JSON list of N, CA and C in Angstrom, two decimals:
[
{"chain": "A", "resi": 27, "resn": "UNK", "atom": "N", "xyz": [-15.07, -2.15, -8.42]},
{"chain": "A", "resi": 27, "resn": "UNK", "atom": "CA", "xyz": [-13.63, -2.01, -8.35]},
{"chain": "A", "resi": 27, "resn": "UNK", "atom": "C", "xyz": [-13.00, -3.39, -8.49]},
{"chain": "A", "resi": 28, "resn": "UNK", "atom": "N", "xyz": [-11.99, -3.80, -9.63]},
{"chain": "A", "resi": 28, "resn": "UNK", "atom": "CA", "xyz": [-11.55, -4.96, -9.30]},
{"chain": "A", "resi": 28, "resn": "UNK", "atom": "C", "xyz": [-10.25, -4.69, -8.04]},
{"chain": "A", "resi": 29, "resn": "UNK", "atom": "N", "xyz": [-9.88, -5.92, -7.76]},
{"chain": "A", "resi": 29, "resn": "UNK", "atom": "CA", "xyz": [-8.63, -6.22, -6.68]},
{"chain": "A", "resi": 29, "resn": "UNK", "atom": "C", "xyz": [-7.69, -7.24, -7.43]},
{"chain": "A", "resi": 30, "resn": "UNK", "atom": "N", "xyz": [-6.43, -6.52, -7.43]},
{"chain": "A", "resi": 30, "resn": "UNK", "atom": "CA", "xyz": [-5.37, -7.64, -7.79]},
{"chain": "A", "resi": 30, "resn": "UNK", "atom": "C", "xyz": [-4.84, -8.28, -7.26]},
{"chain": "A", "resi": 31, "resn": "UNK", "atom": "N", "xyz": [-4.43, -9.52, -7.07]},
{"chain": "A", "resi": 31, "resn": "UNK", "atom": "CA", "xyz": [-3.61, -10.48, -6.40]},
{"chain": "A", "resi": 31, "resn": "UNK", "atom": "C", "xyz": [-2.16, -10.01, -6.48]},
{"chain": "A", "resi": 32, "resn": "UNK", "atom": "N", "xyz": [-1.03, -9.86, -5.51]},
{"chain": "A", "resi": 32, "resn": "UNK", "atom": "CA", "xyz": [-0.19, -9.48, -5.17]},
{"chain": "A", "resi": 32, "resn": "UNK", "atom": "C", "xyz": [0.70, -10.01, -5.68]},
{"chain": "A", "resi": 33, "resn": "UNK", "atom": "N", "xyz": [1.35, -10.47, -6.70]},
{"chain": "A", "resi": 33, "resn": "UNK", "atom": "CA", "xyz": [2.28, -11.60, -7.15]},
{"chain": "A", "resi": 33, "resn": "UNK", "atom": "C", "xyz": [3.73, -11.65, -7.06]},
{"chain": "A", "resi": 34, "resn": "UNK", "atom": "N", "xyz": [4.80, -12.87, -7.78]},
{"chain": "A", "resi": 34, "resn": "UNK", "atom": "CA", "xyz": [5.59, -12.75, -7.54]},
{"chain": "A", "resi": 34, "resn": "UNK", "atom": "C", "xyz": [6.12, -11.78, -8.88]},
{"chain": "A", "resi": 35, "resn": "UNK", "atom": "N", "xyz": [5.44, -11.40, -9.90]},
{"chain": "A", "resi": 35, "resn": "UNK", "atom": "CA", "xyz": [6.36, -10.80, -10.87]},
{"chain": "A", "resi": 35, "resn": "UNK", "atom": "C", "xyz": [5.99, -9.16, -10.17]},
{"chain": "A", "resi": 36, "resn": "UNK", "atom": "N", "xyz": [4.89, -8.70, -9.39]},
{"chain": "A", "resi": 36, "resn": "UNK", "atom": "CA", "xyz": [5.13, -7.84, -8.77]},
{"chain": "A", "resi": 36, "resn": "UNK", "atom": "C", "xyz": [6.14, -7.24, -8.05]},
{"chain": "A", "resi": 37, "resn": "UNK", "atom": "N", "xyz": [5.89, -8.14, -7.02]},
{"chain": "A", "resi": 37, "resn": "UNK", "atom": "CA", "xyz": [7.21, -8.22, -5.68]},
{"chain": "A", "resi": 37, "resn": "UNK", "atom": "C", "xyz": [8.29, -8.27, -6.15]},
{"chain": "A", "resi": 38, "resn": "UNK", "atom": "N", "xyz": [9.05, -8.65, -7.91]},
{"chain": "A", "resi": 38, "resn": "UNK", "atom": "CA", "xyz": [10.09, -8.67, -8.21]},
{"chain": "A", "resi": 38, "resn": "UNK", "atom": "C", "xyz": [10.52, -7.35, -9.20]},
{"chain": "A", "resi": 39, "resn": "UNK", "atom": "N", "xyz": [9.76, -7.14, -9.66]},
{"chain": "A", "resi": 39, "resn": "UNK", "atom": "CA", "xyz": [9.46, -5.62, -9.94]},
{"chain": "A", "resi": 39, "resn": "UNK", "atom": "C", "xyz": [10.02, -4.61, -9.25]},
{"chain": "A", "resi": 40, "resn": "UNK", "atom": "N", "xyz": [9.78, -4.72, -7.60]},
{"chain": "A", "resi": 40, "resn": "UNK", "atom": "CA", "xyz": [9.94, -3.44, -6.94]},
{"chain": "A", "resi": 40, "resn": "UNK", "atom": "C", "xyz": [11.11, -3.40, -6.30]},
{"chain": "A", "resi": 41, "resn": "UNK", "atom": "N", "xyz": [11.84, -1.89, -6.85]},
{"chain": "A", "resi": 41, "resn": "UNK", "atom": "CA", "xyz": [13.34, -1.40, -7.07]},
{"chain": "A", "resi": 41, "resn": "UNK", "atom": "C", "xyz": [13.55, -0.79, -5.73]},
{"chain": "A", "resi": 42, "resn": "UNK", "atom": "N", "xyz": [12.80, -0.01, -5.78]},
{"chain": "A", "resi": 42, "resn": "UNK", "atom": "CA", "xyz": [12.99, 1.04, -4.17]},
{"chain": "A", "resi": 42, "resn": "UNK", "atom": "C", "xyz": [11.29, 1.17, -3.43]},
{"chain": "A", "resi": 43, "resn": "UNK", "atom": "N", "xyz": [11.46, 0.66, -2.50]},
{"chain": "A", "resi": 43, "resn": "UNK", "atom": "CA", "xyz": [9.54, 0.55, -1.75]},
{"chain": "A", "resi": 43, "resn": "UNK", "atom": "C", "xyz": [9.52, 1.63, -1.15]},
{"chain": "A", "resi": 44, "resn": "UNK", "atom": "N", "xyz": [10.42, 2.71, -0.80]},
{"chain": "A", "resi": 44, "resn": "UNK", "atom": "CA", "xyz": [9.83, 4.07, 0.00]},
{"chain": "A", "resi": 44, "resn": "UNK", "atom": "C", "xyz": [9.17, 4.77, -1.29]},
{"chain": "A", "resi": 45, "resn": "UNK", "atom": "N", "xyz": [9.46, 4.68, -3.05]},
{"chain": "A", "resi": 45, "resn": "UNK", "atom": "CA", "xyz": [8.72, 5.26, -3.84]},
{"chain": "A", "resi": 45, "resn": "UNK", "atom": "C", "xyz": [7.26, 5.19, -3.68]},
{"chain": "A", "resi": 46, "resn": "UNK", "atom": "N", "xyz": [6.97, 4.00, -3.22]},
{"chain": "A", "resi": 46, "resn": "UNK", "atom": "CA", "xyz": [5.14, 3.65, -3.41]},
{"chain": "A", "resi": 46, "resn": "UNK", "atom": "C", "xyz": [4.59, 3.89, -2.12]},
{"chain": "A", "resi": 47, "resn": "UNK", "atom": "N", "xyz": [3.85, 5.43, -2.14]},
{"chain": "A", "resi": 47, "resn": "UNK", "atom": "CA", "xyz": [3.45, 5.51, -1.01]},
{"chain": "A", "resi": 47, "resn": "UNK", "atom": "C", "xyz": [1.68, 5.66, -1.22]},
{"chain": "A", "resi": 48, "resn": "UNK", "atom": "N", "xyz": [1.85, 5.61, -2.24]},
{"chain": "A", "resi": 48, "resn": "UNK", "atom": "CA", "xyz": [-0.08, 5.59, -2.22]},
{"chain": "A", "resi": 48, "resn": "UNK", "atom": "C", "xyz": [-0.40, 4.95, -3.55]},
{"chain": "A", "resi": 49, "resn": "UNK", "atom": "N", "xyz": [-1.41, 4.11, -4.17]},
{"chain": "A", "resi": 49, "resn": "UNK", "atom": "CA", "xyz": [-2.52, 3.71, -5.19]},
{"chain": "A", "resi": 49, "resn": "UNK", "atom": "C", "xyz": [-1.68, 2.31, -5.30]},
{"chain": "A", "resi": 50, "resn": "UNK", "atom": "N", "xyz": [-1.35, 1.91, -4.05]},
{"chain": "A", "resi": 50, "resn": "UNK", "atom": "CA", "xyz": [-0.44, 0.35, -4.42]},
{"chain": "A", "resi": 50, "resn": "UNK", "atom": "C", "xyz": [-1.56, -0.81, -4.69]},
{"chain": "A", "resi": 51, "resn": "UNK", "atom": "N", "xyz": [-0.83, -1.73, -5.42]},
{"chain": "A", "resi": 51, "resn": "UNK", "atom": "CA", "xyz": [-1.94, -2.87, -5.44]},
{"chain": "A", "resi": 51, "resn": "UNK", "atom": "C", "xyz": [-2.75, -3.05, -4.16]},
{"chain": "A", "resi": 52, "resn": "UNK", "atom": "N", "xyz": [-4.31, -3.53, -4.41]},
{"chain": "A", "resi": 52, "resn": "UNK", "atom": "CA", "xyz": [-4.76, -4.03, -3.11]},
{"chain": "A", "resi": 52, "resn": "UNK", "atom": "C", "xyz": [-5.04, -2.62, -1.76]},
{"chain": "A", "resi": 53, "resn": "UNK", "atom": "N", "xyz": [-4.94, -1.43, -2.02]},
{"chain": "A", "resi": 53, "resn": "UNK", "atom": "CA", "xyz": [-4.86, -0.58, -1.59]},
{"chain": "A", "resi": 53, "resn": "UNK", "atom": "C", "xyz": [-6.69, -0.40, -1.15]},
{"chain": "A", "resi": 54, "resn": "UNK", "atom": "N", "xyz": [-7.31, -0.17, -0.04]},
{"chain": "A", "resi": 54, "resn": "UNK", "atom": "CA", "xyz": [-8.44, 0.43, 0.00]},
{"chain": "A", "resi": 54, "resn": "UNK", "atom": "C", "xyz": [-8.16, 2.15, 0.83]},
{"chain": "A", "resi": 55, "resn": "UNK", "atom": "N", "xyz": [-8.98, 3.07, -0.14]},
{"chain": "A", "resi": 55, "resn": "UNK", "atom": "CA", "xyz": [-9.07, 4.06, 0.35]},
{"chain": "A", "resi": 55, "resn": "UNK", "atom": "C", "xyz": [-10.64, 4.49, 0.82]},
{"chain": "A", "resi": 56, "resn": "UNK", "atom": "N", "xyz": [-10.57, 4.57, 2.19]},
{"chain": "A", "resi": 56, "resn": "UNK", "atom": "CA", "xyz": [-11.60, 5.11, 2.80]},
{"chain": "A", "resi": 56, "resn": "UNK", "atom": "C", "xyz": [-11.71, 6.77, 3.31]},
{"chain": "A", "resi": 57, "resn": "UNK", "atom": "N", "xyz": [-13.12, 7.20, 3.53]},
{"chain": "A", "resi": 57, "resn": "UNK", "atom": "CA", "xyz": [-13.00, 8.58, 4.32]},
{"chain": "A", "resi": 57, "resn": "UNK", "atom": "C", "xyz": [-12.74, 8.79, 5.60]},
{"chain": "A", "resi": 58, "resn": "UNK", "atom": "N", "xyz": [-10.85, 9.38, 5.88]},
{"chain": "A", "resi": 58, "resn": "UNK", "atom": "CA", "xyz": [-11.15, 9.48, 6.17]},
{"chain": "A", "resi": 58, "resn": "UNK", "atom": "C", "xyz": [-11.28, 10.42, 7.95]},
{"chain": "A", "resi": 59, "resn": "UNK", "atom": "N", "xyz": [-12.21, 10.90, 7.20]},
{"chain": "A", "resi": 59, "resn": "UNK", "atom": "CA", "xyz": [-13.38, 11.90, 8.56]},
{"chain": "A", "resi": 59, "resn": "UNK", "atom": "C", "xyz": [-14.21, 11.29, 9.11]},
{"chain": "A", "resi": 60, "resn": "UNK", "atom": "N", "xyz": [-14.32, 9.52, 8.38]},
{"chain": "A", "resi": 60, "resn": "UNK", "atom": "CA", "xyz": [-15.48, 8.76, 9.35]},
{"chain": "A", "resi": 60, "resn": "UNK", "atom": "C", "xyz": [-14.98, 7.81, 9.95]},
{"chain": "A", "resi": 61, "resn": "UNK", "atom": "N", "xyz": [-13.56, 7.88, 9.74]},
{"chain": "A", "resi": 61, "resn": "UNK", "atom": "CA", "xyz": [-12.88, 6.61, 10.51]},
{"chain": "A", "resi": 61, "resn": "UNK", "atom": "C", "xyz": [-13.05, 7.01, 12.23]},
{"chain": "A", "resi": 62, "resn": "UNK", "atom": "N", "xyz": [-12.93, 6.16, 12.73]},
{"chain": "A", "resi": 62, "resn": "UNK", "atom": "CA", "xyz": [-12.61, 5.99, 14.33]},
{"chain": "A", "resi": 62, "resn": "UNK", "atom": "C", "xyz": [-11.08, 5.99, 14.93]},
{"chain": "A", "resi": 63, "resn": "UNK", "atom": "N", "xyz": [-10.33, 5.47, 14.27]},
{"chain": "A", "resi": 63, "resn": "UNK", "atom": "CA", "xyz": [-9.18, 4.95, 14.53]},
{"chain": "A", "resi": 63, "resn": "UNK", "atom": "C", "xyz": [-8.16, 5.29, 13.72]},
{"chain": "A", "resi": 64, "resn": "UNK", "atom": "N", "xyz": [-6.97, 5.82, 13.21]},
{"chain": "A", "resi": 64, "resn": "UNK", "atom": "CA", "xyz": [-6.18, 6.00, 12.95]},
{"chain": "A", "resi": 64, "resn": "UNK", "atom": "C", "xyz": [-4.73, 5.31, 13.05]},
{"chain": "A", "resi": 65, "resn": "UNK", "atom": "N", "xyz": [-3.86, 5.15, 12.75]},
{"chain": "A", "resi": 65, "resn": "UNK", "atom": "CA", "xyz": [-2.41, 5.07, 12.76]},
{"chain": "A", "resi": 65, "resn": "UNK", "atom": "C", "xyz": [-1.71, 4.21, 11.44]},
{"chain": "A", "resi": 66, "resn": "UNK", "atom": "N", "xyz": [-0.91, 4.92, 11.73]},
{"chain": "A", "resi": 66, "resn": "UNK", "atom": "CA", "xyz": [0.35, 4.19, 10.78]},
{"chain": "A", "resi": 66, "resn": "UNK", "atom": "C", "xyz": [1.66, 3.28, 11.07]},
{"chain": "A", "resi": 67, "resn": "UNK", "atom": "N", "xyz": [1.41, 2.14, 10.15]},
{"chain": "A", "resi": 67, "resn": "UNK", "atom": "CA", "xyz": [2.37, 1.52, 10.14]},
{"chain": "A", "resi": 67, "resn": "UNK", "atom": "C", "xyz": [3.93, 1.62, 9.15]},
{"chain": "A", "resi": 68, "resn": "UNK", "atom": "N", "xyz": [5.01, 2.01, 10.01]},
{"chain": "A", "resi": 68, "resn": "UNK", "atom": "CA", "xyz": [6.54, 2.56, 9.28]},
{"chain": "A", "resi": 68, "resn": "UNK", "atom": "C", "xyz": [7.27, 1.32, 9.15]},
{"chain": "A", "resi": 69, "resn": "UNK", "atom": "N", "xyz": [7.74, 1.18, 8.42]},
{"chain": "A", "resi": 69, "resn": "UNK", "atom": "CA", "xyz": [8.99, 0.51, 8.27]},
{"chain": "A", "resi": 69, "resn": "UNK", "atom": "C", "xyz": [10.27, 0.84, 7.54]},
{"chain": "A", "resi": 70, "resn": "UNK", "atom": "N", "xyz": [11.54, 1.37, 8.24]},
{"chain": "A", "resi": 70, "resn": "UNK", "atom": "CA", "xyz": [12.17, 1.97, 7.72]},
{"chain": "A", "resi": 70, "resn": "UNK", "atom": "C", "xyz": [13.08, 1.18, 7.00]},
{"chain": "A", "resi": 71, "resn": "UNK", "atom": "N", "xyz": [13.27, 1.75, 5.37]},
{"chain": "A", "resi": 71, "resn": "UNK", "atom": "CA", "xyz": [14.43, 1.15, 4.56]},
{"chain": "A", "resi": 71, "resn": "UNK", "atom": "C", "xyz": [15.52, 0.86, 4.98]},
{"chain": "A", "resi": 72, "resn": "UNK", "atom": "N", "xyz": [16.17, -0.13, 4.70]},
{"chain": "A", "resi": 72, "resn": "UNK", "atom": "CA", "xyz": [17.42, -0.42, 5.45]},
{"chain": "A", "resi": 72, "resn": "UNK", "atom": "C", "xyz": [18.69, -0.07, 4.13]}
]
């Protein structure tokens, strides 16, 4: 799997951030049913 570096023509790119809720740069997806731990971090649009 490659990994992309997060940049600034990215970060300037992005119009509305509640759109990107999953396959974002840098994203790891694990299973999961084998995790231990859970939770989510919100941050609400202002």
């Amino acid at each position: 799997m490659r990994k992309l570096a997060l940049n600034d023509e990215i970060l300037l790119s992005i119009q509305q951030p509640a759109r990107y809720i999953g396959g974002e740069v840098n994203t790891v997806m694990k299973d999961s049913a084998k995790a231990d731990i859970r939770f989510a971090m919100c941050f609400p649009d202002v």
